GROMACS .gro file of C-alpha atoms in nm:
model
  169
    1UNK     CA    1  -0.551  -3.019   1.486
    2UNK     CA    2  -0.262  -3.050   1.278
    3UNK     CA    3   0.002  -2.759   1.189
    4UNK     CA    4  -0.064  -2.512   0.922
    5UNK     CA    5  -0.046  -2.627   0.559
    6UNK     CA    6   0.198  -2.463   0.326
    7UNK     CA    7   0.108  -2.145   0.147
    8UNK     CA    8   0.039  -2.174  -0.202
    9UNK     CA    9   0.267  -2.198  -0.503
   10UNK     CA   10   0.333  -1.832  -0.605
   11UNK     CA   11   0.281  -1.908  -0.960
   12UNK     CA   12  -0.056  -2.081  -0.854
   13UNK     CA   13  -0.160  -1.764  -0.632
   14UNK     CA   14  -0.059  -1.526  -0.901
   15UNK     CA   15  -0.291  -1.730  -1.165
   16UNK     CA   16  -0.589  -1.695  -0.897
   17UNK     CA   17  -0.534  -1.329  -0.868
   18UNK     CA   18  -0.524  -1.269  -1.235
   19UNK     CA   19  -0.832  -1.496  -1.264
   20UNK     CA   20  -0.979  -1.278  -0.974
   21UNK     CA   21  -0.906  -0.944  -1.158
   22UNK     CA   22  -1.030  -1.064  -1.511
   23UNK     CA   23  -1.384  -1.150  -1.328
   24UNK     CA   24  -1.382  -0.833  -1.132
   25UNK     CA   25  -1.343  -0.647  -1.472
   26UNK     CA   26  -1.628  -0.875  -1.625
   27UNK     CA   27  -1.860  -0.849  -1.348
   28UNK     CA   28  -1.828  -0.499  -1.217
   29UNK     CA   29  -1.663  -0.316  -1.492
   30UNK     CA   30  -1.380  -0.217  -1.246
   31UNK     CA   31  -1.057  -0.346  -1.185
   32UNK     CA   32  -0.950  -0.445  -0.821
   33UNK     CA   33  -0.881  -0.169  -0.557
   34UNK     CA   34  -0.902  -0.127  -0.190
   35UNK     CA   35  -0.788   0.240  -0.077
   36UNK     CA   36  -1.106   0.404  -0.231
   37UNK     CA   37  -1.303   0.228   0.022
   38UNK     CA   38  -1.101   0.374   0.321
   39UNK     CA   39  -1.152   0.706   0.156
   40UNK     CA   40  -1.507   0.689   0.158
   41UNK     CA   41  -1.534   0.541   0.499
   42UNK     CA   42  -1.340   0.839   0.636
   43UNK     CA   43  -1.579   1.087   0.444
   44UNK     CA   44  -1.861   0.892   0.609
   45UNK     CA   45  -1.725   0.909   0.960
   46UNK     CA   46  -1.618   1.285   0.911
   47UNK     CA   47  -1.990   1.333   0.793
   48UNK     CA   48  -2.111   1.177   1.103
   49UNK     CA   49  -1.902   1.345   1.328
   50UNK     CA   50  -1.858   1.725   1.182
   51UNK     CA   51  -2.125   1.732   0.878
   52UNK     CA   52  -2.058   2.102   0.791
   53UNK     CA   53  -1.663   2.060   0.793
   54UNK     CA   54  -1.716   1.733   0.584
   55UNK     CA   55  -1.933   1.904   0.332
   56UNK     CA   56  -1.684   2.208   0.286
   57UNK     CA   57  -1.377   1.959   0.273
   58UNK     CA   58  -1.278   1.984  -0.107
   59UNK     CA   59  -1.141   1.621  -0.081
   60UNK     CA   60  -1.422   1.444   0.151
   61UNK     CA   61  -1.701   1.650  -0.011
   62UNK     CA   62  -1.738   1.465  -0.328
   63UNK     CA   63  -1.755   1.137  -0.172
   64UNK     CA   64  -2.027   1.225   0.065
   65UNK     CA   65  -2.305   1.269  -0.224
   66UNK     CA   66  -2.338   0.853  -0.226
   67UNK     CA   67  -2.399   0.594   0.031
   68UNK     CA   68  -2.056   0.401   0.090
   69UNK     CA   69  -2.271   0.063   0.085
   70UNK     CA   70  -2.391   0.157  -0.264
   71UNK     CA   71  -1.995   0.157  -0.410
   72UNK     CA   72  -1.886  -0.168  -0.548
   73UNK     CA   73  -1.559  -0.117  -0.364
   74UNK     CA   74  -1.715  -0.145  -0.033
   75UNK     CA   75  -1.850  -0.499  -0.098
   76UNK     CA   76  -1.523  -0.587  -0.266
   77UNK     CA   77  -1.330  -0.514   0.100
   78UNK     CA   78  -1.631  -0.728   0.256
   79UNK     CA   79  -1.527  -1.001   0.031
   80UNK     CA   80  -1.171  -0.971   0.089
   81UNK     CA   81  -1.235  -0.994   0.476
   82UNK     CA   82  -1.447  -1.310   0.419
   83UNK     CA   83  -1.203  -1.468   0.163
   84UNK     CA   84  -0.919  -1.413   0.410
   85UNK     CA   85  -1.084  -1.547   0.697
   86UNK     CA   86  -1.183  -1.849   0.516
   87UNK     CA   87  -0.822  -1.891   0.366
   88UNK     CA   88  -0.685  -1.870   0.712
   89UNK     CA   89  -0.926  -2.108   0.854
   90UNK     CA   90  -0.896  -2.381   0.577
   91UNK     CA   91  -0.514  -2.359   0.587
   92UNK     CA   92  -0.487  -2.404   0.983
   93UNK     CA   93  -0.333  -2.025   0.993
   94UNK     CA   94  -0.611  -1.866   1.189
   95UNK     CA   95  -0.454  -1.729   1.517
   96UNK     CA   96  -0.426  -1.404   1.717
   97UNK     CA   97  -0.014  -1.344   1.684
   98UNK     CA   98   0.232  -1.074   1.605
   99UNK     CA   99   0.468  -1.123   1.311
  100UNK     CA  100   0.812  -0.988   1.420
  101UNK     CA  101   1.168  -1.056   1.398
  102UNK     CA  102   1.390  -1.160   1.687
  103UNK     CA  103   1.522  -0.802   1.797
  104UNK     CA  104   1.169  -0.637   1.753
  105UNK     CA  105   0.928  -0.615   2.035
  106UNK     CA  106   0.567  -0.656   1.992
  107UNK     CA  107   0.512  -0.285   2.072
  108UNK     CA  108   0.758  -0.161   1.824
  109UNK     CA  109   0.614  -0.414   1.548
  110UNK     CA  110   0.280  -0.224   1.586
  111UNK     CA  111   0.444   0.127   1.584
  112UNK     CA  112   0.632   0.041   1.253
  113UNK     CA  113   0.292  -0.125   1.124
  114UNK     CA  114   0.096   0.193   1.202
  115UNK     CA  115   0.371   0.420   1.052
  116UNK     CA  116   0.400   0.209   0.731
  117UNK     CA  117   0.034   0.183   0.679
  118UNK     CA  118  -0.021   0.557   0.748
  119UNK     CA  119   0.260   0.624   0.484
  120UNK     CA  120   0.102   0.369   0.229
  121UNK     CA  121  -0.226   0.492   0.265
  122UNK     CA  122  -0.118   0.841   0.218
  123UNK     CA  123   0.082   0.737  -0.075
  124UNK     CA  124  -0.208   0.539  -0.238
  125UNK     CA  125  -0.428   0.851  -0.214
  126UNK     CA  126  -0.133   1.085  -0.359
  127UNK     CA  127  -0.100   0.820  -0.651
  128UNK     CA  128  -0.476   0.789  -0.675
  129UNK     CA  129  -0.464   0.428  -0.652
  130UNK     CA  130  -0.338   0.156  -0.438
  131UNK     CA  131  -0.138  -0.166  -0.522
  132UNK     CA  132  -0.425  -0.360  -0.643
  133UNK     CA  133  -0.598  -0.070  -0.808
  134UNK     CA  134  -0.312   0.119  -0.953
  135UNK     CA  135  -0.081  -0.151  -0.978
  136UNK     CA  136  -0.259  -0.468  -1.071
  137UNK     CA  137  -0.568  -0.330  -1.245
  138UNK     CA  138  -0.352  -0.038  -1.420
  139UNK     CA  139  -0.102  -0.290  -1.528
  140UNK     CA  140  -0.373  -0.532  -1.670
  141UNK     CA  141  -0.477  -0.250  -1.898
  142UNK     CA  142  -0.120  -0.159  -1.975
  143UNK     CA  143  -0.143   0.200  -1.846
  144UNK     CA  144   0.217   0.331  -1.807
  145UNK     CA  145   0.118   0.475  -1.437
  146UNK     CA  146   0.043   0.129  -1.337
  147UNK     CA  147   0.397  -0.018  -1.423
  148UNK     CA  148   0.538   0.320  -1.282
  149UNK     CA  149   0.372   0.276  -0.952
  150UNK     CA  150   0.476  -0.092  -0.907
  151UNK     CA  151   0.812   0.003  -0.989
  152UNK     CA  152   0.857   0.255  -0.750
  153UNK     CA  153   0.644   0.075  -0.473
  154UNK     CA  154   0.877  -0.241  -0.484
  155UNK     CA  155   1.180   0.021  -0.504
  156UNK     CA  156   1.055   0.185  -0.193
  157UNK     CA  157   0.976  -0.146  -0.018
  158UNK     CA  158   1.341  -0.286  -0.114
  159UNK     CA  159   1.489   0.042   0.055
  160UNK     CA  160   1.285   0.029   0.357
  161UNK     CA  161   1.357  -0.339   0.409
  162UNK     CA  162   1.728  -0.237   0.393
  163UNK     CA  163   1.669   0.009   0.676
  164UNK     CA  164   1.470  -0.241   0.868
  165UNK     CA  165   1.691  -0.538   0.832
  166UNK     CA  166   1.825  -0.500   1.215
  167UNK     CA  167   1.490  -0.556   1.331
  168UNK     CA  168   1.417  -0.883   1.141
  169UNK     CA  169   1.752  -1.075   1.147
   0.00000   0.00000   0.00000
């Protein structure tokens, strides 16, 4: 098998993402988003494990009234997984590996990824939207909150990258 093909040009990828966002608005009446799915999944799992606690929980309680599979966002996530797998397979980039810098171990990379993911997930719920939901969809509708979110998201990413630089170079 030949080596992996190059990534898409950033302008082409941006145009495709913009087209996908437009189609999502037209077909579902919603923009893109992902963090709401994980909230619904956590609420569903909590309800299965501890129904009385989940029902009494002021955060999870409202999410229990609907089947998570009936939500458009659940099917969006299914599409993201299928699309990512198809993209990786067709580009020759589908393989199990751990991306890391020369000074980072695989274990430390997983710890950093877990901490970063937990903080990002918490921030997405605190902001009431993730990068795609609040940033892209909010920005597409010219919502000030979308642009403010993107500004702070990129600023935080820049600052964290400076702090983690020693692990990657």
